[in-house]
Tab-separated table of C-alpha atoms in Angstrom:
chain	number	residue	atom	x	y	z
N	7	UNK	CA	18.885	-27.551	-35.402
N	8	UNK	CA	20.015	-29.539	-31.930
N	9	UNK	CA	18.691	-26.552	-29.942
N	10	UNK	CA	15.712	-27.521	-31.690
N	11	UNK	CA	15.338	-31.405	-31.463
N	12	UNK	CA	15.685	-30.143	-27.788
N	13	UNK	CA	13.657	-27.484	-27.572
N	14	UNK	CA	15.346	-24.645	-26.917
N	15	UNK	CA	13.675	-21.140	-27.821
N	16	UNK	CA	16.220	-19.038	-28.839
N	17	UNK	CA	15.346	-15.040	-27.411
N	18	UNK	CA	19.009	-13.333	-29.813
N	19	UNK	CA	22.472	-14.567	-31.214
N	20	UNK	CA	25.037	-11.967	-31.547
N	21	UNK	CA	28.076	-12.355	-34.650
N	22	UNK	CA	31.296	-11.187	-34.475
N	23	UNK	CA	32.431	-9.724	-36.450
N	24	UNK	CA	28.488	-8.151	-37.702
N	25	UNK	CA	28.807	-8.116	-41.141
N	26	UNK	CA	26.503	-8.219	-44.518
N	27	UNK	CA	26.996	-12.326	-45.160
N	28	UNK	CA	26.852	-13.409	-41.422
N	29	UNK	CA	24.103	-11.683	-40.110
N	30	UNK	CA	22.285	-13.128	-42.508
N	31	UNK	CA	23.039	-16.882	-42.269
N	32	UNK	CA	21.995	-15.152	-38.747
N	33	UNK	CA	19.067	-14.442	-39.514
N	34	UNK	CA	17.925	-17.286	-41.985
N	35	UNK	CA	18.887	-20.302	-39.317
N	36	UNK	CA	17.542	-18.374	-36.450
N	37	UNK	CA	14.428	-16.154	-37.001
N	38	UNK	CA	12.655	-15.598	-34.505
N	39	UNK	CA	15.728	-14.465	-32.342
N	40	UNK	CA	16.854	-10.966	-32.006
N	41	UNK	CA	19.758	-10.983	-33.972
N	42	UNK	CA	22.770	-8.601	-32.972
N	43	UNK	CA	26.907	-7.564	-32.843
N	44	UNK	CA	29.128	-5.676	-31.982
N	45	UNK	CA	32.487	-6.792	-30.166
N	46	UNK	CA	33.402	-10.253	-27.964
N	47	UNK	CA	35.729	-7.843	-26.277
N	48	UNK	CA	35.685	-4.029	-24.543
N	49	UNK	CA	34.404	-1.199	-25.001
N	50	UNK	CA	37.539	0.403	-27.291
N	51	UNK	CA	36.811	-1.904	-30.124
N	52	UNK	CA	33.702	-1.347	-29.679
N	53	UNK	CA	34.451	2.451	-30.593
N	54	UNK	CA	36.806	1.332	-34.030
N	55	UNK	CA	33.992	-0.163	-34.714
N	56	UNK	CA	33.072	1.562	-37.867
N	57	UNK	CA	29.746	-0.116	-38.582
N	58	UNK	CA	28.316	-3.865	-37.531
N	59	UNK	CA	25.582	-4.234	-40.663
N	60	UNK	CA	21.638	-3.850	-40.063
N	61	UNK	CA	21.227	-5.187	-35.782
N	62	UNK	CA	18.320	-4.947	-33.144
N	63	UNK	CA	20.954	-4.742	-30.679
N	64	UNK	CA	24.961	-3.966	-29.956
N	65	UNK	CA	26.800	-5.679	-27.996
N	66	UNK	CA	29.877	-5.483	-26.175
N	67	UNK	CA	31.070	-6.732	-22.427
N	68	UNK	CA	33.313	-4.349	-19.391
N	69	UNK	CA	36.853	-5.923	-18.128
N	70	UNK	CA	37.993	-3.293	-15.260
N	71	UNK	CA	41.176	-4.806	-14.864
N	72	UNK	CA	42.669	-3.756	-18.477
N	73	UNK	CA	44.603	-0.537	-16.848
N	74	UNK	CA	44.901	-1.637	-13.163
N	75	UNK	CA	44.275	-4.146	-10.810
N	76	UNK	CA	43.843	-2.294	-7.380
N	77	UNK	CA	40.944	-2.424	-5.538
N	78	UNK	CA	39.847	1.480	-6.047
N	79	UNK	CA	40.931	1.235	-9.532
N	80	UNK	CA	37.906	-1.269	-9.746
N	81	UNK	CA	35.993	0.284	-8.036
N	82	UNK	CA	36.411	3.814	-9.262
N	83	UNK	CA	35.982	1.775	-12.371
N	84	UNK	CA	32.059	1.539	-12.027
N	85	UNK	CA	31.025	5.432	-12.856
N	86	UNK	CA	32.719	4.836	-16.404
N	87	UNK	CA	29.151	2.963	-17.610
N	88	UNK	CA	27.039	4.651	-18.586
N	89	UNK	CA	29.875	6.630	-20.553
N	90	UNK	CA	30.883	4.200	-22.253
N	91	UNK	CA	26.588	3.703	-23.340
N	92	UNK	CA	26.256	7.473	-23.691
N	93	UNK	CA	29.295	6.315	-26.458
N	94	UNK	CA	27.472	3.523	-28.151
N	95	UNK	CA	23.925	5.469	-28.692
N	96	UNK	CA	25.328	8.508	-30.290
N	97	UNK	CA	26.791	5.744	-32.872
N	98	UNK	CA	23.567	3.473	-33.317
N	99	UNK	CA	21.497	5.471	-32.287
N	100	UNK	CA	17.790	3.928	-31.879
N	101	UNK	CA	20.023	0.446	-30.434
N	102	UNK	CA	19.418	-1.553	-28.299
N	103	UNK	CA	22.451	-1.832	-25.937
N	104	UNK	CA	23.503	-5.339	-24.057
N	105	UNK	CA	26.464	-5.308	-22.037
N	106	UNK	CA	28.439	-8.914	-20.922
N	107	UNK	CA	29.345	-11.140	-21.020
N	108	UNK	CA	31.162	-8.962	-18.127
N	109	UNK	CA	34.020	-9.833	-15.174
N	110	UNK	CA	36.776	-8.920	-13.391
N	111	UNK	CA	39.216	-10.513	-15.053
N	112	UNK	CA	39.035	-10.751	-18.965
N	113	UNK	CA	37.247	-13.260	-19.894
N	114	UNK	CA	38.537	-12.809	-23.564
N	115	UNK	CA	41.759	-10.534	-23.884
N	116	UNK	CA	41.773	-8.340	-26.702
N	117	UNK	CA	45.106	-8.409	-27.815
N	118	UNK	CA	44.644	-12.574	-28.891
N	119	UNK	CA	47.159	-13.667	-26.018
N	120	UNK	CA	46.461	-13.130	-21.338
N	121	UNK	CA	49.248	-13.277	-19.118
N	122	UNK	CA	48.810	-16.605	-16.773
N	123	UNK	CA	46.595	-17.080	-14.354
N	124	UNK	CA	48.504	-18.034	-10.493
N	125	UNK	CA	46.625	-18.484	-7.525
N	126	UNK	CA	46.180	-15.784	-6.282
N	127	UNK	CA	47.900	-13.225	-8.189
N	128	UNK	CA	46.240	-10.908	-10.240
N	129	UNK	CA	46.993	-9.328	-13.646
N	130	UNK	CA	45.392	-6.891	-15.850
N	131	UNK	CA	43.826	-8.679	-18.437
N	132	UNK	CA	44.213	-12.843	-16.929
N	133	UNK	CA	41.569	-14.369	-16.917
N	134	UNK	CA	41.662	-15.396	-13.162
N	135	UNK	CA	41.256	-12.706	-11.002
N	136	UNK	CA	41.172	-14.324	-7.036
N	137	UNK	CA	38.695	-11.597	-5.978
N	138	UNK	CA	35.652	-12.738	-8.080
N	139	UNK	CA	35.057	-15.372	-6.082
N	140	UNK	CA	35.574	-14.090	-2.629
N	141	UNK	CA	34.070	-10.962	-1.132
N	142	UNK	CA	34.539	-8.443	-3.247
N	143	UNK	CA	33.802	-9.742	-6.386
N	144	UNK	CA	30.348	-9.663	-5.058
N	145	UNK	CA	30.252	-5.753	-4.785
N	146	UNK	CA	32.370	-5.101	-7.628
N	147	UNK	CA	29.423	-7.075	-9.475
N	148	UNK	CA	26.895	-5.437	-7.879
N	149	UNK	CA	27.970	-2.184	-8.552
N	150	UNK	CA	28.515	-3.127	-12.404
N	151	UNK	CA	24.498	-4.508	-12.285
N	152	UNK	CA	23.910	-1.092	-10.600
N	153	UNK	CA	25.943	1.302	-13.751
N	154	UNK	CA	24.049	-1.014	-16.260
N	155	UNK	CA	21.263	0.140	-14.554
N	156	UNK	CA	22.115	3.603	-14.474
N	157	UNK	CA	22.674	3.413	-18.118
N	158	UNK	CA	19.683	2.123	-19.013
N	159	UNK	CA	20.941	-0.808	-21.580
N	160	UNK	CA	18.446	-3.211	-22.430
N	161	UNK	CA	20.118	-6.916	-20.437
N	162	UNK	CA	23.336	-6.979	-18.217
N	163	UNK	CA	25.465	-10.758	-17.575
N	164	UNK	CA	27.624	-11.091	-15.571
N	165	UNK	CA	30.304	-14.016	-14.159
N	166	UNK	CA	30.000	-17.531	-15.564
N	167	UNK	CA	28.079	-20.059	-13.193
N	168	UNK	CA	31.906	-22.443	-13.617
N	169	UNK	CA	35.309	-21.839	-13.650
N	170	UNK	CA	37.527	-19.065	-13.684
N	171	UNK	CA	34.542	-16.272	-12.704
N	172	UNK	CA	32.604	-19.088	-12.169
N	173	UNK	CA	28.935	-17.855	-9.287
N	174	UNK	CA	29.883	-21.859	-8.047
N	175	UNK	CA	33.272	-22.391	-7.225
N	176	UNK	CA	33.904	-26.194	-8.171
N	177	UNK	CA	37.625	-26.179	-6.898
N	178	UNK	CA	37.495	-27.040	-3.590
N	179	UNK	CA	36.786	-30.181	-2.309
N	180	UNK	CA	33.358	-29.650	-1.870
N	181	UNK	CA	31.292	-26.991	-4.610
N	182	UNK	CA	30.497	-23.724	-2.780
N	183	UNK	CA	28.113	-21.051	-4.202
N	184	UNK	CA	30.373	-17.589	-4.006
N	185	UNK	CA	29.374	-14.699	-2.412
N	186	UNK	CA	27.856	-13.175	-5.688
N	187	UNK	CA	25.506	-16.319	-6.332
N	188	UNK	CA	23.800	-14.702	-3.566
N	189	UNK	CA	23.593	-11.852	-4.596
N	190	UNK	CA	21.717	-12.186	-8.330
N	191	UNK	CA	19.472	-14.597	-6.473
N	192	UNK	CA	18.596	-12.000	-5.097
N	193	UNK	CA	18.956	-9.456	-7.695
N	194	UNK	CA	16.391	-12.283	-10.220
N	195	UNK	CA	13.834	-12.064	-7.433
N	196	UNK	CA	12.605	-8.240	-8.759
N	197	UNK	CA	10.959	-7.523	-11.658
N	198	UNK	CA	12.508	-3.844	-11.760
N	199	UNK	CA	15.181	-1.353	-9.245
N	200	UNK	CA	17.012	1.780	-9.101
N	201	UNK	CA	19.282	2.375	-7.919
N	202	UNK	CA	20.697	5.106	-5.422
N	203	UNK	CA	24.412	5.962	-3.555
N	204	UNK	CA	22.420	7.719	-0.607
N	205	UNK	CA	24.363	10.913	-0.581
N	206	UNK	CA	27.543	8.997	-0.705
N	207	UNK	CA	28.680	8.885	-4.305
N	208	UNK	CA	31.817	6.411	-4.344
N	209	UNK	CA	31.686	5.246	-1.012
N	210	UNK	CA	28.213	3.729	-0.712
N	211	UNK	CA	25.936	2.024	-3.177
N	212	UNK	CA	21.839	0.800	-3.096
N	213	UNK	CA	19.782	-1.167	-5.576
N	214	UNK	CA	15.877	-0.703	-4.304
N	215	UNK	CA	13.452	-3.689	-5.712
N	216	UNK	CA	10.471	-4.203	-5.771
N	217	UNK	CA	9.489	-8.332	-5.222
N	218	UNK	CA	5.771	-8.303	-3.769
N	219	UNK	CA	4.852	-7.597	-1.265
N	220	UNK	CA	7.834	-5.675	0.220
N	221	UNK	CA	10.759	-3.462	-1.429
N	222	UNK	CA	13.868	-4.699	-1.168
N	223	UNK	CA	17.579	-3.209	-1.526
N	224	UNK	CA	20.898	-4.455	-1.569
N	225	UNK	CA	23.270	-1.621	0.323
N	226	UNK	CA	27.007	-1.804	-0.413
N	227	UNK	CA	30.223	-0.193	1.198
N	228	UNK	CA	32.672	-0.375	-1.989
N	229	UNK	CA	35.223	1.043	0.636
N	230	UNK	CA	37.869	-1.056	2.257
N	231	UNK	CA	37.399	1.404	5.625
N	232	UNK	CA	33.938	0.973	7.710
N	233	UNK	CA	31.547	3.221	6.374
N	234	UNK	CA	27.639	4.467	8.715
N	235	UNK	CA	25.364	4.753	6.615
N	236	UNK	CA	22.160	6.738	8.533
N	237	UNK	CA	18.827	8.314	7.229
N	238	UNK	CA	16.866	4.823	5.542
N	239	UNK	CA	15.072	2.272	8.219
N	240	UNK	CA	15.926	-1.503	7.717
N	241	UNK	CA	12.412	-3.939	8.922
N	242	UNK	CA	14.618	-6.713	8.192
N	243	UNK	CA	17.802	-6.655	7.969
N	244	UNK	CA	20.952	-9.267	6.872
N	245	UNK	CA	24.559	-8.674	5.951
N	246	UNK	CA	28.041	-10.374	4.355
N	247	UNK	CA	31.765	-9.080	5.370
N	248	UNK	CA	34.740	-10.740	5.532
N	249	UNK	CA	33.850	-12.134	7.926
N	250	UNK	CA	30.889	-13.857	7.877
N	251	UNK	CA	32.226	-15.234	3.320
N	252	UNK	CA	35.349	-16.800	5.866
N	253	UNK	CA	33.776	-18.880	8.413
N	254	UNK	CA	31.772	-19.632	5.408
N	255	UNK	CA	31.086	-23.563	5.474
N	256	UNK	CA	29.909	-25.536	2.336
N	257	UNK	CA	26.436	-25.186	1.319
N	258	UNK	CA	25.401	-22.634	3.897
N	259	UNK	CA	24.906	-18.486	2.900
N	260	UNK	CA	26.746	-16.297	3.643
N	261	UNK	CA	24.415	-13.806	4.881
N	262	UNK	CA	23.817	-13.047	9.037
N	263	UNK	CA	20.826	-11.428	11.073
N	264	UNK	CA	22.196	-8.232	11.829
N	265	UNK	CA	20.648	-5.112	13.695
N	266	UNK	CA	20.538	-1.270	12.997
N	267	UNK	CA	20.658	1.092	14.998
N	268	UNK	CA	18.661	4.420	15.525
N	269	UNK	CA	18.101	4.392	12.272
N	270	UNK	CA	20.747	2.975	10.814
N	271	UNK	CA	24.093	0.694	10.482
N	272	UNK	CA	27.566	0.215	9.945
N	273	UNK	CA	29.448	-1.425	7.767
N	274	UNK	CA	32.547	-2.706	7.591
N	275	UNK	CA	34.646	-2.797	4.686
N	276	UNK	CA	33.563	-4.524	1.282
N	277	UNK	CA	30.052	-5.457	3.194
N	278	UNK	CA	26.490	-5.776	1.926
N	279	UNK	CA	22.858	-5.142	3.432
N	280	UNK	CA	20.125	-7.273	1.664
N	281	UNK	CA	17.157	-5.207	4.202
N	282	UNK	CA	13.581	-4.737	3.870
N	283	UNK	CA	13.385	-1.065	3.732
N	284	UNK	CA	11.037	2.051	3.291
N	285	UNK	CA	13.127	4.375	1.734
N	286	UNK	CA	13.186	8.781	2.032
N	287	UNK	CA	10.962	10.658	-0.035
N	288	UNK	CA	14.657	12.291	-1.652
N	289	UNK	CA	16.285	8.185	-1.712
N	290	UNK	CA	12.920	7.585	-3.404
N	291	UNK	CA	13.848	10.266	-6.214
N	292	UNK	CA	17.925	9.597	-6.762
N	293	UNK	CA	17.086	6.026	-7.310
N	294	UNK	CA	15.086	7.146	-10.082
């Protein structure tokens, strides 16, 4: 009633657990919305559910710090999402799959209590992880969205606007937009996207979008070591790295003007590049 009073249309609603009675009540309250279920927790919990009733979509979240919390663990985990989605589709054939809200920290633990989050501490299943607001958080988010694109999910939801994993850091003396904020803002301008590993799987990632009139591309170094990428023509080039993020003033953008050289680019650790690109035929094929 409150949503209707404020003329806010509801596109979809998920209820957990998805019992027949709850789904019936959901459809009665939101007759024009798509009804979903699954789990508010991670894939392992969804995989234990025998049924979710008659739904329009199945949903679960991703938390990369379930088993480990190192940067290498988090990057390696990005490759697992397509296999999860394949398993979900085998269990619920013909049902749409939505993923999220997902972030580096666990927004909710299937075990009940969560480890206490202490400032810069990185703990498995903790709600707060300091990397969410850092450059690495932007790289992980881009990699997660890329995995969702490759898996063909219907929708992917990522970090909160504010809070422990907020896209805006509101705990400083002056609120600051995190690096992930700028990546998500760029992605939101695209009508569609395709993914490529640029010939170096596990170390580089490229997400190609097609906003009119130029083809845009986000390229990320997934490793803690500098990375050289050759064979891509860059028309316009901006980038963010650890230095540009560390020097960021309140209200300023972390993007800095960069230059490519001889058809290539060297990326610093976990750096991200935004470019207007003419991909080669091989990259175009890999992306699709």
